[in-house]
Structure formats: structure tokens, C-alpha cells
Amino acid sequence: MAESPVVGRDDLVLVTGAGGFIGGHLVGELRRRGHRRIRAVDIKPLDEWFQVLPEADNRILDLRGREACREAARGARQVYNLAADMGGMGFIETHKVECMLSVLINTHMLMAAHEAGVERYFYSSSACVYAAEKQTMTDVTPLKEADAYPAMPEDGYGWEKLFSERMCRHFREDFGLETRIVRYHNVYGPHGTYEGGREKAPAAICRKVIAATLAGGSEIEVWGDGQQTRSFMYIDDCLFGTYAVMESDIRDPINVGSDELVTINQLIDIVEEIAGVRLTRRHTLDAPLGVRGRSSDNTRIRRELGWAPSTRLRYGMDTTYRWIYDQMTTPSERRRIYA
Ligand code: NAD
């Protein structure tokens, strides 16, 4: 594989949030791309990480603290900051303080990265920064990067992301720390949260369909009327886009998301087809729903990278469903966690 123009294979690369879904996959991806020195940091104990790369420098640190960020950044040439206290709509609509306190992670990580002489810093922002008024219809116009302003993002989580995007920009402008910022749109795939309250729609629907099937049930609960629309990006596209943006000259926040728009009912159709079942849908209209419609406008990423996420939802959901099925039917002590 070609040597990266911006980081050597023996330069230390830090991944924060490495015990989580995207961070865990990213550690594996960096290893596959030939990076030999990876530091992986998360607040969770190692046995709760979704994936562990044994040869990485794996550390348990609470990155809300400045000293912990200093320890994490020491000697690093690049930082991928994916650590955040977050989850799906069910979490972010009911845990606004926790979501906003992630500002401590990004602020202290930026300060520590600057002090440590880090050359490049990646920040995982979100489509939740986009203004609510642009997302009130199911047949939504895909969101362009400029649609984040005038600002009225998702309360709590989205405001923190928007503030941290700007903090990244000012560290670049004032201190010369090269920052790269992506706005992920709904990432899904294996090795992510599927139960416990932080899971997002694709994993939650897989879990509900599997649970109903295993129990011989005939019904699942669906949040909302199911007509709300979203696009979902498979983890492989997320990893490719993450690395490509980090290596690029793209300095302003950029969408990394799918533009394959579906209703939640269509997403359930896909999962039912994979499972080979048809279930009755019980719609809960007072559940946390988020915006009415959201998709990614990929004009800019196509122009800048000559690429955009393209994995079909049907393919990605198949892989995701099978992983969740295995998790739900394999005793926890026999589950493997290797990146
Ligand atoms: P995740 O919850 O699976 O991973 C985040 C990780 O950060 C967790 O393992 C968590 O333990 C860790 N963390 C939380 N607080 C920490 C702390 N104080 N110190 C150290 N580690 C801490 O989430 P993910 O889906 O992998 O998301 C990764 C990043 O991408 C997050 O910044 C998230 O906001 C962003 N993002 C994700 C999506 C998505 O659909 N998954 C969409 C938009 C943006």
C-alpha cells in the first residue's frame, strides 16, 4: 500500500473513542493500511471495547480531563478524536448535559495536541449540526455543508458538535494545528451498540426483529409513524471517507454520509426480508424521533475526493443483522473482540 504523504508508518497515531463503534473499526483500518504505532484510548474497561487490537498501545483514560489528554497525545503525530458521550435519538434527546460535556474532551484534546506538537487532528462531527428548519419534511432536500448556518442544530448534542467544529477551526487558524472535520450521517455496521439505550435505528430494528423471531413473537415496536426519512452509511464507507479526508487538504467541515434515502418503514422492510419474517408494527408516536427527514448532499465530497459513500443499504444491513444475530445467540464469554 502506498505510503501516506502526511504521516509515516512509524509515526504514532492516536485514536480516541477506540473502544467504541467507529473508533474500534478505525484502529483496525489503520493497522491494515500499514500503521505500526497506534495508541487506542477509551474511558471504558478493555473488556467492554467492541474491538481490541492487541498490539496497539491500549489505554483507559477519561479524556474529559486535561492531564489524561496530555498523556494520550504525548508523542503522537496525528490524532483521530472519536471519543464522545453519545448514542441514538433515545439517548441524545434525554441526556443533553452528558452530550454537551463532550466539549471537555474535544477542548482538552485540542489543547493537548497543540502542546504535544501534533501535526494533524481529526474531529468527528455530525449531521446533527444542521439547522432544524431544513429537516422538517420527509422528502427532504439533502443537506449541503452551508446548511449548518444560520445555526439551530439538534439541542445539546448538535450544539456541542457545532461549537467544537469552530474550536478546531480556530486552533488551525490561530495555532497552525491542521484540523480535519467530517460530518458523519448515521453510521451503521457490525461491532456497534445494539442494546442498552444508546443504539441507533438500524441496530435497534435488527435487535427487535431478532428478539421477536427468537421468542416466536409477531410484533415489534416502531418509534414514530415510520414515515420519517434518513440515510445510513455503512462502516466501510465511513472508514474510507475518514482516512481520505484526513489525508486531504479539505479544511472546512465536509459531509461523509450516504444519500440513499429511505423511510424507517423501508428500513424495517429490508430487515424483515433478511430475517425472512413479516411482523406487525406497533407505532409509538411519543417516542424520541429527531428531525422528520435527513439526507447527505454529496456534491462537495464528490468534487473534492472523486468519491462518495456508495455501499447499498441492503448489503450493509445484511452484514449488520448477521453480527447482531450472532451476538444475541452466543453466550457473552464466547464472543471474540479482535480488530
Ligand atoms: P461510540 O459511542 O460507539 O464510541 C464513542 C466512544 O467514546 C465510546 O467507546 C465511549 O466509551 C468513548 N468515550 C466517551 N466518553 C469518553 C471519555 N470521557 N474519555 C474517553 N473515551 C470516552 O460512538 P461512535 O458511533 O463510534 O461515534 C464516534 C464519533 O463519531 C463520536 O464523536 C460521534 O459523535 C461521532 N458520530 C457518530 C455517528 C454515528 O452514526 N455512529 C454519527 C455522527 C457522528
mmCIF file of C-alpha atoms and ligand atoms in Angstrom:
data_model
loop_
_atom_site.group_PDB
_atom_site.id
_atom_site.type_symbol
_atom_site.label_atom_id
_atom_site.label_comp_id
_atom_site.label_asym_id
_atom_site.label_seq_id
_atom_site.Cartn_x
_atom_site.Cartn_y
_atom_site.Cartn_z
ATOM 1 C CA MET A 1 0.000 0.000 0.000
ATOM 2 C CA ALA A 2 1.336 3.473 -0.896
ATOM 3 C CA GLU A 3 2.975 5.466 1.890
ATOM 4 C CA SER A 4 0.748 8.263 3.195
ATOM 5 C CA PRO A 5 2.068 11.697 2.194
ATOM 6 C CA VAL A 6 1.185 13.171 5.586
ATOM 7 C CA VAL A 7 2.129 10.520 8.157
ATOM 8 C CA GLY A 8 4.824 7.829 8.237
ATOM 9 C CA ARG A 9 4.043 4.216 9.068
ATOM 10 C CA ASP A 10 6.158 4.509 12.217
ATOM 11 C CA ASP A 11 4.664 7.779 13.406
ATOM 12 C CA LEU A 12 2.421 7.451 16.421
ATOM 13 C CA VAL A 13 -1.287 7.816 15.601
ATOM 14 C CA LEU A 14 -3.778 8.312 18.446
ATOM 15 C CA VAL A 15 -7.376 7.123 18.156
ATOM 16 C CA THR A 16 -9.709 8.264 20.935
ATOM 17 C CA GLY A 17 -13.038 6.528 21.477
ATOM 18 C CA ALA A 18 -11.235 3.392 20.287
ATOM 19 C CA GLY A 19 -13.447 1.174 22.423
ATOM 20 C CA GLY A 20 -16.477 2.421 20.546
ATOM 21 C CA PHE A 21 -18.017 1.506 17.207
ATOM 22 C CA ILE A 22 -16.216 3.728 14.661
ATOM 23 C CA GLY A 23 -13.017 4.086 16.735
ATOM 24 C CA GLY A 24 -12.666 0.305 17.051
ATOM 25 C CA HIS A 25 -13.024 -0.154 13.305
ATOM 26 C CA LEU A 26 -10.642 2.743 12.635
ATOM 27 C CA VAL A 27 -7.861 1.150 14.698
ATOM 28 C CA GLY A 28 -8.182 -1.984 12.548
ATOM 29 C CA GLU A 29 -8.249 0.103 9.368
ATOM 30 C CA LEU A 30 -5.079 1.998 10.325
ATOM 31 C CA ARG A 31 -3.373 -1.322 11.017
ATOM 32 C CA ARG A 32 -4.475 -2.683 7.626
ATOM 33 C CA ARG A 33 -3.083 0.456 5.994
ATOM 34 C CA GLY A 34 0.309 -0.344 7.500
ATOM 35 C CA HIS A 35 0.459 1.932 10.530
ATOM 36 C CA ARG A 36 2.684 0.249 13.074
ATOM 37 C CA ARG A 37 2.306 2.586 16.059
ATOM 38 C CA ILE A 38 -1.272 3.118 17.155
ATOM 39 C CA ARG A 39 -2.404 4.341 20.554
ATOM 40 C CA ALA A 40 -6.008 3.455 21.309
ATOM 41 C CA VAL A 41 -7.784 5.241 24.171
ATOM 42 C CA ASP A 42 -11.230 4.924 25.714
ATOM 43 C CA ILE A 43 -12.853 5.514 29.093
ATOM 44 C CA LYS A 44 -14.378 2.008 29.156
ATOM 45 C CA PRO A 45 -12.590 -1.016 30.632
ATOM 46 C CA LEU A 46 -10.915 -3.074 27.914
ATOM 47 C CA ASP A 47 -13.369 -5.969 28.162
ATOM 48 C CA GLU A 48 -16.173 -3.576 27.137
ATOM 49 C CA TRP A 49 -14.454 -2.396 23.950
ATOM 50 C CA PHE A 50 -16.206 -3.558 20.799
ATOM 51 C CA GLN A 51 -12.842 -4.450 19.253
ATOM 52 C CA VAL A 52 -9.303 -4.623 20.645
ATOM 53 C CA LEU A 53 -6.092 -4.672 18.611
ATOM 54 C CA PRO A 54 -3.700 -6.454 20.988
ATOM 55 C CA GLU A 55 -0.526 -4.900 19.527
ATOM 56 C CA ALA A 56 -1.825 -1.311 19.880
ATOM 57 C CA ASP A 57 -0.931 0.820 22.908
ATOM 58 C CA ASN A 58 -4.350 0.426 24.532
ATOM 59 C CA ARG A 59 -5.101 2.791 27.405
ATOM 60 C CA ILE A 60 -8.065 3.516 29.647
ATOM 61 C CA LEU A 61 -8.362 7.285 30.200
ATOM 62 C CA ASP A 62 -11.161 9.741 30.910
ATOM 63 C CA LEU A 63 -10.442 12.338 28.262
ATOM 64 C CA ARG A 64 -12.662 14.979 29.849
ATOM 65 C CA GLY A 65 -9.576 15.743 31.989
ATOM 66 C CA ARG A 66 -6.684 17.794 30.648
ATOM 67 C CA GLU A 67 -3.952 15.585 32.163
ATOM 68 C CA ALA A 68 -5.487 12.478 30.595
ATOM 69 C CA CYS A 69 -5.476 14.222 27.204
ATOM 70 C CA ARG A 70 -1.811 15.153 27.703
ATOM 71 C CA GLU A 71 -0.970 11.516 28.427
ATOM 72 C CA ALA A 72 -2.930 10.361 25.390
ATOM 73 C CA ALA A 73 -1.350 12.898 22.999
ATOM 74 C CA ARG A 74 2.259 12.531 24.151
ATOM 75 C CA GLY A 75 4.477 11.698 21.172
ATOM 76 C CA ALA A 76 1.558 11.495 18.707
ATOM 77 C CA ARG A 77 1.856 12.898 15.188
ATOM 78 C CA GLN A 78 -1.805 12.544 14.335
ATOM 79 C CA VAL A 79 -4.971 12.418 16.431
ATOM 80 C CA TYR A 80 -8.316 10.963 15.404
ATOM 81 C CA ASN A 81 -10.726 12.223 18.055
ATOM 82 C CA LEU A 82 -13.810 10.000 18.083
ATOM 83 C CA ALA A 83 -14.471 9.982 21.831
ATOM 84 C CA ALA A 84 -17.866 11.380 22.785
ATOM 85 C CA ASP A 85 -20.676 10.593 25.178
ATOM 86 C CA MET A 86 -23.355 9.851 22.626
ATOM 87 C CA GLY A 87 -25.971 7.497 21.263
ATOM 88 C CA GLY A 88 -29.080 7.374 19.097
ATOM 89 C CA MET A 89 -32.100 9.675 19.423
ATOM 90 C CA GLY A 90 -33.295 7.842 22.541
ATOM 91 C CA PHE A 91 -30.064 8.889 24.256
ATOM 92 C CA ILE A 92 -29.318 12.353 22.905
ATOM 93 C CA GLU A 93 -32.844 13.706 23.453
ATOM 94 C CA THR A 94 -32.750 12.655 27.116
ATOM 95 C CA HIS A 95 -29.045 13.206 28.015
ATOM 96 C CA LYS A 96 -28.288 16.728 26.821
ATOM 97 C CA VAL A 97 -25.847 17.505 29.643
ATOM 98 C CA GLU A 98 -23.784 14.363 29.004
ATOM 99 C CA CYS A 99 -23.695 15.160 25.283
ATOM 100 C CA MET A 100 -22.622 18.756 25.876
ATOM 101 C CA LEU A 101 -19.933 17.714 28.358
ATOM 102 C CA SER A 102 -18.105 16.084 25.430
ATOM 103 C CA VAL A 103 -16.951 19.652 24.819
ATOM 104 C CA LEU A 104 -14.398 18.954 27.572
ATOM 105 C CA ILE A 105 -12.977 16.047 25.571
ATOM 106 C CA ASN A 106 -12.524 17.986 22.364
ATOM 107 C CA THR A 107 -11.282 21.159 24.062
ATOM 108 C CA HIS A 108 -8.701 19.378 26.198
ATOM 109 C CA MET A 109 -7.678 17.104 23.315
ATOM 110 C CA LEU A 110 -7.065 20.132 21.080
ATOM 111 C CA MET A 111 -5.027 21.857 23.807
ATOM 112 C CA ALA A 112 -3.013 18.703 24.458
ATOM 113 C CA ALA A 113 -2.483 18.061 20.732
ATOM 114 C CA HIS A 114 -1.208 21.598 20.261
ATOM 115 C CA GLU A 115 1.150 21.305 23.256
ATOM 116 C CA ALA A 116 2.435 17.936 22.033
ATOM 117 C CA GLY A 117 3.205 19.280 18.557
ATOM 118 C CA VAL A 118 0.624 17.064 16.811
ATOM 119 C CA GLU A 119 0.529 17.884 13.094
ATOM 120 C CA ARG A 120 -2.956 16.821 12.150
ATOM 121 C CA TYR A 121 -6.165 16.464 14.140
ATOM 122 C CA PHE A 122 -9.398 14.777 13.031
ATOM 123 C CA TYR A 123 -12.757 15.660 14.542
ATOM 124 C CA SER A 124 -15.884 13.539 14.108
ATOM 125 C CA SER A 125 -18.763 15.974 13.861
ATOM 126 C CA SER A 126 -22.303 15.036 12.926
ATOM 127 C CA ALA A 127 -25.270 15.758 10.680
ATOM 128 C CA CYS A 128 -26.947 16.840 13.947
ATOM 129 C CA VAL A 129 -25.258 20.249 13.434
ATOM 130 C CA TYR A 130 -27.679 21.050 10.610
ATOM 131 C CA ALA A 131 -30.393 23.626 11.140
ATOM 132 C CA ALA A 132 -33.712 22.077 12.217
ATOM 133 C CA GLU A 133 -35.761 24.165 9.763
ATOM 134 C CA LYS A 134 -34.039 22.404 6.835
ATOM 135 C CA GLN A 135 -35.255 18.989 8.046
ATOM 136 C CA THR A 136 -38.999 19.329 8.566
ATOM 137 C CA MET A 137 -40.187 17.278 5.541
ATOM 138 C CA THR A 138 -39.877 13.588 4.705
ATOM 139 C CA ASP A 139 -38.945 14.374 1.071
ATOM 140 C CA VAL A 140 -36.074 16.445 2.388
ATOM 141 C CA THR A 141 -33.590 18.298 0.195
ATOM 142 C CA PRO A 142 -30.200 16.708 1.002
ATOM 143 C CA LEU A 143 -28.154 18.831 3.396
ATOM 144 C CA LYS A 144 -25.287 20.858 1.980
ATOM 145 C CA GLU A 145 -22.407 21.890 4.209
ATOM 146 C CA ALA A 146 -23.612 25.530 4.140
ATOM 147 C CA ASP A 147 -26.959 24.477 5.695
ATOM 148 C CA ALA A 148 -25.439 24.449 9.199
ATOM 149 C CA TYR A 149 -25.866 28.222 9.314
ATOM 150 C CA PRO A 150 -27.799 30.240 10.454
ATOM 151 C CA ALA A 151 -27.367 27.802 13.335
ATOM 152 C CA MET A 152 -30.211 25.934 15.017
ATOM 153 C CA PRO A 153 -28.784 22.427 15.446
ATOM 154 C CA GLU A 154 -30.046 19.478 17.496
ATOM 155 C CA ASP A 155 -30.340 20.716 21.083
ATOM 156 C CA GLY A 156 -27.456 19.550 23.300
ATOM 157 C CA TYR A 157 -25.507 17.117 21.121
ATOM 158 C CA GLY A 158 -25.645 19.203 17.917
ATOM 159 C CA TRP A 159 -24.689 22.467 19.612
ATOM 160 C CA GLU A 160 -21.652 20.799 21.167
ATOM 161 C CA LYS A 161 -20.584 19.442 17.776
ATOM 162 C CA LEU A 162 -21.020 22.828 16.094
ATOM 163 C CA PHE A 163 -19.060 24.601 18.833
ATOM 164 C CA SER A 164 -16.265 22.005 18.660
ATOM 165 C CA GLU A 165 -16.083 22.327 14.864
ATOM 166 C CA ARG A 166 -15.374 26.025 15.339
ATOM 167 C CA MET A 167 -12.855 25.323 18.078
ATOM 168 C CA CYS A 168 -10.987 23.061 15.625
ATOM 169 C CA ARG A 169 -11.059 25.792 13.013
ATOM 170 C CA HIS A 170 -9.604 28.365 15.413
ATOM 171 C CA PHE A 171 -6.818 26.039 16.575
ATOM 172 C CA ARG A 172 -5.872 25.780 12.908
ATOM 173 C CA GLU A 173 -6.145 29.490 12.179
ATOM 174 C CA ASP A 174 -4.505 30.731 15.382
ATOM 175 C CA PHE A 175 -2.035 27.936 16.228
ATOM 176 C CA GLY A 176 -1.375 26.200 12.898
ATOM 177 C CA LEU A 177 -2.724 22.799 14.031
ATOM 178 C CA GLU A 178 -4.080 21.218 10.831
ATOM 179 C CA THR A 179 -7.627 20.114 11.610
ATOM 180 C CA ARG A 180 -9.960 17.985 9.518
ATOM 181 C CA ILE A 181 -13.677 17.843 10.321
ATOM 182 C CA VAL A 182 -16.258 15.436 8.942
ATOM 183 C CA ARG A 183 -19.997 15.458 9.493
ATOM 184 C CA TYR A 184 -20.976 11.797 9.680
ATOM 185 C CA HIS A 185 -24.551 10.905 8.777
ATOM 186 C CA ASN A 186 -25.927 7.834 10.667
ATOM 187 C CA VAL A 187 -23.155 5.254 10.564
ATOM 188 C CA TYR A 188 -24.089 1.581 10.992
ATOM 189 C CA GLY A 189 -22.427 -1.816 10.795
ATOM 190 C CA PRO A 190 -21.197 -4.709 12.941
ATOM 191 C CA HIS A 191 -19.353 -4.149 16.254
ATOM 192 C CA GLY A 192 -21.553 -1.296 17.468
ATOM 193 C CA THR A 193 -24.184 -0.700 20.129
ATOM 194 C CA TYR A 194 -27.413 -2.617 19.554
ATOM 195 C CA GLU A 195 -28.970 -2.617 23.050
ATOM 196 C CA GLY A 196 -28.941 -0.625 26.287
ATOM 197 C CA GLY A 197 -30.417 2.708 25.123
ATOM 198 C CA ARG A 198 -27.595 4.203 23.026
ATOM 199 C CA GLU A 199 -28.286 2.181 19.864
ATOM 200 C CA LYS A 200 -29.405 3.819 16.623
ATOM 201 C CA ALA A 201 -32.250 2.833 14.320
ATOM 202 C CA PRO A 202 -30.509 0.215 12.097
ATOM 203 C CA ALA A 203 -29.153 -1.784 15.059
ATOM 204 C CA ALA A 204 -32.308 -1.279 17.148
ATOM 205 C CA ILE A 205 -34.519 -2.593 14.339
ATOM 206 C CA CYS A 206 -32.269 -5.625 13.820
ATOM 207 C CA ARG A 207 -32.392 -6.366 17.559
ATOM 208 C CA LYS A 208 -36.186 -6.024 17.731
ATOM 209 C CA VAL A 209 -36.761 -8.252 14.711
ATOM 210 C CA ILE A 210 -34.307 -10.888 16.002
ATOM 211 C CA ALA A 211 -35.791 -10.790 19.515
ATOM 212 C CA ALA A 212 -39.326 -11.189 18.145
ATOM 213 C CA THR A 213 -38.222 -14.041 15.878
ATOM 214 C CA LEU A 214 -36.349 -15.898 18.623
ATOM 215 C CA ALA A 215 -39.290 -15.526 21.022
ATOM 216 C CA GLY A 216 -41.823 -16.590 18.399
ATOM 217 C CA GLY A 217 -43.444 -13.119 18.630
ATOM 218 C CA SER A 218 -45.377 -11.430 15.852
ATOM 219 C CA GLU A 219 -44.996 -7.729 16.638
ATOM 220 C CA ILE A 220 -42.339 -5.038 17.006
ATOM 221 C CA GLU A 221 -42.468 -1.526 18.395
ATOM 222 C CA VAL A 222 -41.543 1.221 15.927
ATOM 223 C CA TRP A 223 -40.698 4.760 17.045
ATOM 224 C CA GLY A 224 -42.921 7.257 15.228
ATOM 225 C CA ASP A 225 -45.141 6.629 12.214
ATOM 226 C CA GLY A 226 -42.249 5.104 10.276
ATOM 227 C CA GLN A 227 -42.573 7.712 7.511
ATOM 228 C CA GLN A 228 -39.596 9.735 8.796
ATOM 229 C CA THR A 229 -36.673 9.556 6.346
ATOM 230 C CA ARG A 230 -32.944 9.078 6.842
ATOM 231 C CA SER A 231 -29.838 7.940 5.011
ATOM 232 C CA PHE A 232 -27.491 5.399 6.590
ATOM 233 C CA MET A 233 -23.773 4.998 5.869
ATOM 234 C CA TYR A 234 -22.064 1.629 6.108
ATOM 235 C CA ILE A 235 -18.949 1.499 8.284
ATOM 236 C CA ASP A 236 -16.609 0.626 5.364
ATOM 237 C CA ASP A 237 -17.566 3.880 3.611
ATOM 238 C CA CYS A 238 -17.152 5.768 6.881
ATOM 239 C CA LEU A 239 -13.601 4.421 7.292
ATOM 240 C CA PHE A 240 -12.626 5.199 3.712
ATOM 241 C CA GLY A 241 -14.023 8.735 3.951
ATOM 242 C CA THR A 242 -12.404 9.332 7.341
ATOM 243 C CA TYR A 243 -8.933 8.392 6.123
ATOM 244 C CA ALA A 244 -9.323 10.208 2.799
ATOM 245 C CA VAL A 245 -10.427 13.459 4.436
ATOM 246 C CA MET A 246 -7.610 13.224 6.996
ATOM 247 C CA GLU A 247 -5.070 12.869 4.168
ATOM 248 C CA SER A 248 -6.632 15.650 2.086
ATOM 249 C CA ASP A 249 -6.405 19.441 2.058
ATOM 250 C CA ILE A 250 -10.108 19.752 2.954
ATOM 251 C CA ARG A 251 -10.132 22.192 5.867
ATOM 252 C CA ASP A 252 -13.815 23.091 6.175
ATOM 253 C CA PRO A 253 -16.329 20.622 7.622
ATOM 254 C CA ILE A 254 -17.495 18.132 4.997
ATOM 255 C CA ASN A 255 -20.347 15.616 4.807
ATOM 256 C CA VAL A 256 -19.396 11.948 4.996
ATOM 257 C CA GLY A 257 -22.728 10.239 4.618
ATOM 258 C CA SER A 258 -24.926 8.234 2.301
ATOM 259 C CA ASP A 259 -27.523 9.823 0.028
ATOM 260 C CA GLU A 260 -29.636 6.652 -0.258
ATOM 261 C CA LEU A 261 -32.806 7.990 1.368
ATOM 262 C CA VAL A 262 -35.273 5.568 2.979
ATOM 263 C CA THR A 263 -38.204 5.779 5.346
ATOM 264 C CA ILE A 264 -37.876 3.896 8.629
ATOM 265 C CA ASN A 265 -40.656 1.608 7.347
ATOM 266 C CA GLN A 266 -38.494 0.782 4.314
ATOM 267 C CA LEU A 267 -35.557 0.063 6.612
ATOM 268 C CA ILE A 268 -37.781 -2.378 8.527
ATOM 269 C CA ASP A 269 -38.858 -3.972 5.209
ATOM 270 C CA ILE A 270 -35.178 -4.641 4.459
ATOM 271 C CA VAL A 271 -34.534 -6.202 7.864
ATOM 272 C CA GLU A 272 -37.680 -8.347 7.637
ATOM 273 C CA GLU A 273 -36.593 -9.568 4.210
ATOM 274 C CA ILE A 274 -33.154 -10.525 5.577
ATOM 275 C CA ALA A 275 -34.774 -12.289 8.535
ATOM 276 C CA GLY A 276 -37.420 -13.926 6.352
ATOM 277 C CA VAL A 277 -40.318 -12.720 8.532
ATOM 278 C CA ARG A 278 -43.236 -10.289 8.449
ATOM 279 C CA LEU A 279 -44.144 -8.648 11.744
ATOM 280 C CA THR A 280 -46.919 -6.346 12.868
ATOM 281 C CA ARG A 281 -45.669 -2.827 13.571
ATOM 282 C CA ARG A 282 -46.857 -1.072 16.706
ATOM 283 C CA HIS A 283 -46.062 2.621 16.202
ATOM 284 C CA THR A 284 -45.169 4.630 19.331
ATOM 285 C CA LEU A 285 -45.889 8.221 18.382
ATOM 286 C CA ASP A 286 -44.494 9.884 21.534
ATOM 287 C CA ALA A 287 -41.022 8.257 21.249
ATOM 288 C CA PRO A 288 -37.892 10.402 20.623
ATOM 289 C CA LEU A 289 -37.852 10.997 16.881
ATOM 290 C CA GLY A 290 -35.399 13.727 15.925
ATOM 291 C CA VAL A 291 -35.918 15.531 12.637
ATOM 292 C CA ARG A 292 -38.571 14.497 10.082
ATOM 293 C CA GLY A 293 -36.174 13.928 7.192
ATOM 294 C CA ARG A 294 -32.410 13.996 6.624
ATOM 295 C CA SER A 295 -30.005 13.062 3.858
ATOM 296 C CA SER A 296 -26.481 13.992 2.813
ATOM 297 C CA ASP A 297 -25.705 16.213 -0.178
ATOM 298 C CA ASN A 298 -22.513 14.683 -1.536
ATOM 299 C CA THR A 299 -21.731 17.244 -4.235
ATOM 300 C CA ARG A 300 -18.748 18.587 -2.376
ATOM 301 C CA ILE A 301 -17.131 15.282 -1.353
ATOM 302 C CA ARG A 302 -17.518 14.030 -4.956
ATOM 303 C CA ARG A 303 -15.860 17.158 -6.239
ATOM 304 C CA GLU A 304 -13.031 17.132 -3.657
ATOM 305 C CA LEU A 305 -12.286 13.399 -3.449
ATOM 306 C CA GLY A 306 -13.871 11.975 -6.601
ATOM 307 C CA TRP A 307 -15.672 9.592 -4.243
ATOM 308 C CA ALA A 308 -18.801 9.323 -2.101
ATOM 309 C CA PRO A 309 -20.260 6.572 0.116
ATOM 310 C CA SER A 310 -21.991 4.034 -2.113
ATOM 311 C CA THR A 311 -22.489 0.781 -0.183
ATOM 312 C CA ARG A 312 -26.119 -0.238 -0.700
ATOM 313 C CA LEU A 313 -28.225 -0.346 2.435
ATOM 314 C CA ARG A 314 -29.422 -3.872 1.653
ATOM 315 C CA TYR A 315 -25.829 -5.186 1.646
ATOM 316 C CA GLY A 316 -24.741 -3.339 4.795
ATOM 317 C CA MET A 317 -27.849 -4.329 6.733
ATOM 318 C CA ASP A 318 -27.288 -7.970 5.876
ATOM 319 C CA THR A 319 -23.821 -7.913 7.465
ATOM 320 C CA THR A 320 -25.065 -5.906 10.425
ATOM 321 C CA TYR A 321 -28.047 -8.181 11.017
ATOM 322 C CA ARG A 322 -25.850 -11.296 10.976
ATOM 323 C CA TRP A 323 -23.404 -9.813 13.507
ATOM 324 C CA ILE A 324 -26.202 -8.769 15.877
ATOM 325 C CA TYR A 325 -27.845 -12.168 15.476
ATOM 326 C CA ASP A 326 -24.557 -13.847 16.481
ATOM 327 C CA GLN A 327 -24.224 -11.546 19.499
ATOM 328 C CA MET A 328 -27.752 -12.304 20.653
ATOM 329 C CA THR A 329 -27.400 -16.049 20.267
ATOM 330 C CA THR A 330 -23.805 -16.562 21.508
ATOM 331 C CA PRO A 331 -23.043 -16.560 25.263
ATOM 332 C CA SER A 332 -21.071 -13.398 26.132
ATOM 333 C CA GLU A 333 -17.977 -15.285 27.361
ATOM 334 C CA ARG A 334 -17.579 -16.899 23.916
ATOM 335 C CA ARG A 335 -17.755 -13.632 21.915
ATOM 336 C CA ARG A 336 -14.461 -12.567 20.338
ATOM 337 C CA ILE A 337 -13.295 -8.950 20.275
ATOM 338 C CA TYR A 338 -10.387 -8.525 17.886
ATOM 339 C CA ALA A 339 -9.952 -5.614 15.459
HETATM 340 P P1 NAD B 1 -19.497 5.118 20.345
HETATM 341 O O1 NAD B 1 -20.352 5.562 21.481
HETATM 342 O O2 NAD B 1 -19.578 3.710 19.916
HETATM 343 O O3 NAD B 1 -17.972 5.476 20.628
HETATM 344 C C1 NAD B 1 -17.577 6.602 21.377
HETATM 345 C C2 NAD B 1 -16.573 6.128 22.397
HETATM 346 O O4 NAD B 1 -16.100 7.262 23.165
HETATM 347 C C3 NAD B 1 -17.178 5.151 23.408
HETATM 348 O O5 NAD B 1 -16.483 3.913 23.389
HETATM 349 C C4 NAD B 1 -17.015 5.849 24.734
HETATM 350 O O6 NAD B 1 -16.712 4.967 25.812
HETATM 351 C C5 NAD B 1 -15.867 6.806 24.453
HETATM 352 N N1 NAD B 1 -15.850 7.891 25.422
HETATM 353 C C6 NAD B 1 -16.920 8.576 25.906
HETATM 354 N N2 NAD B 1 -16.515 9.444 26.838
HETATM 355 C C7 NAD B 1 -15.174 9.324 26.925
HETATM 356 C C8 NAD B 1 -14.203 9.939 27.745
HETATM 357 N N3 NAD B 1 -14.543 10.872 28.656
HETATM 358 N N4 NAD B 1 -12.910 9.572 27.612
HETATM 359 C C9 NAD B 1 -12.561 8.614 26.714
HETATM 360 N N5 NAD B 1 -13.444 7.978 25.917
HETATM 361 C C10 NAD B 1 -14.743 8.337 26.041
HETATM 362 O O7 NAD B 1 -19.850 6.113 19.138
HETATM 363 P P2 NAD B 1 -19.444 6.016 17.594
HETATM 364 O O8 NAD B 1 -20.681 5.702 16.855
HETATM 365 O O9 NAD B 1 -18.250 5.170 17.415
HETATM 366 O O10 NAD B 1 -19.090 7.546 17.304
HETATM 367 C C11 NAD B 1 -17.744 8.013 17.228
HETATM 368 C C12 NAD B 1 -17.758 9.509 16.966
HETATM 369 O O11 NAD B 1 -18.465 9.784 15.747
HETATM 370 C C13 NAD B 1 -18.455 10.330 18.052
HETATM 371 O O12 NAD B 1 -17.779 11.568 18.208
HETATM 372 C C14 NAD B 1 -19.828 10.589 17.474
HETATM 373 O O13 NAD B 1 -20.420 11.754 17.999
HETATM 374 C C15 NAD B 1 -19.492 10.726 16.008
HETATM 375 N N6 NAD B 1 -20.661 10.422 15.148
HETATM 376 C C16 NAD B 1 -21.145 9.161 15.062
HETATM 377 C C17 NAD B 1 -22.247 8.897 14.271
HETATM 378 C C18 NAD B 1 -22.829 7.502 14.154
HETATM 379 O O14 NAD B 1 -23.827 7.346 13.451
HETATM 380 N N7 NAD B 1 -22.261 6.491 14.786
HETATM 381 C C19 NAD B 1 -22.867 9.948 13.541
HETATM 382 C C20 NAD B 1 -22.355 11.221 13.665
HETATM 383 C C21 NAD B 1 -21.223 11.455 14.449
#
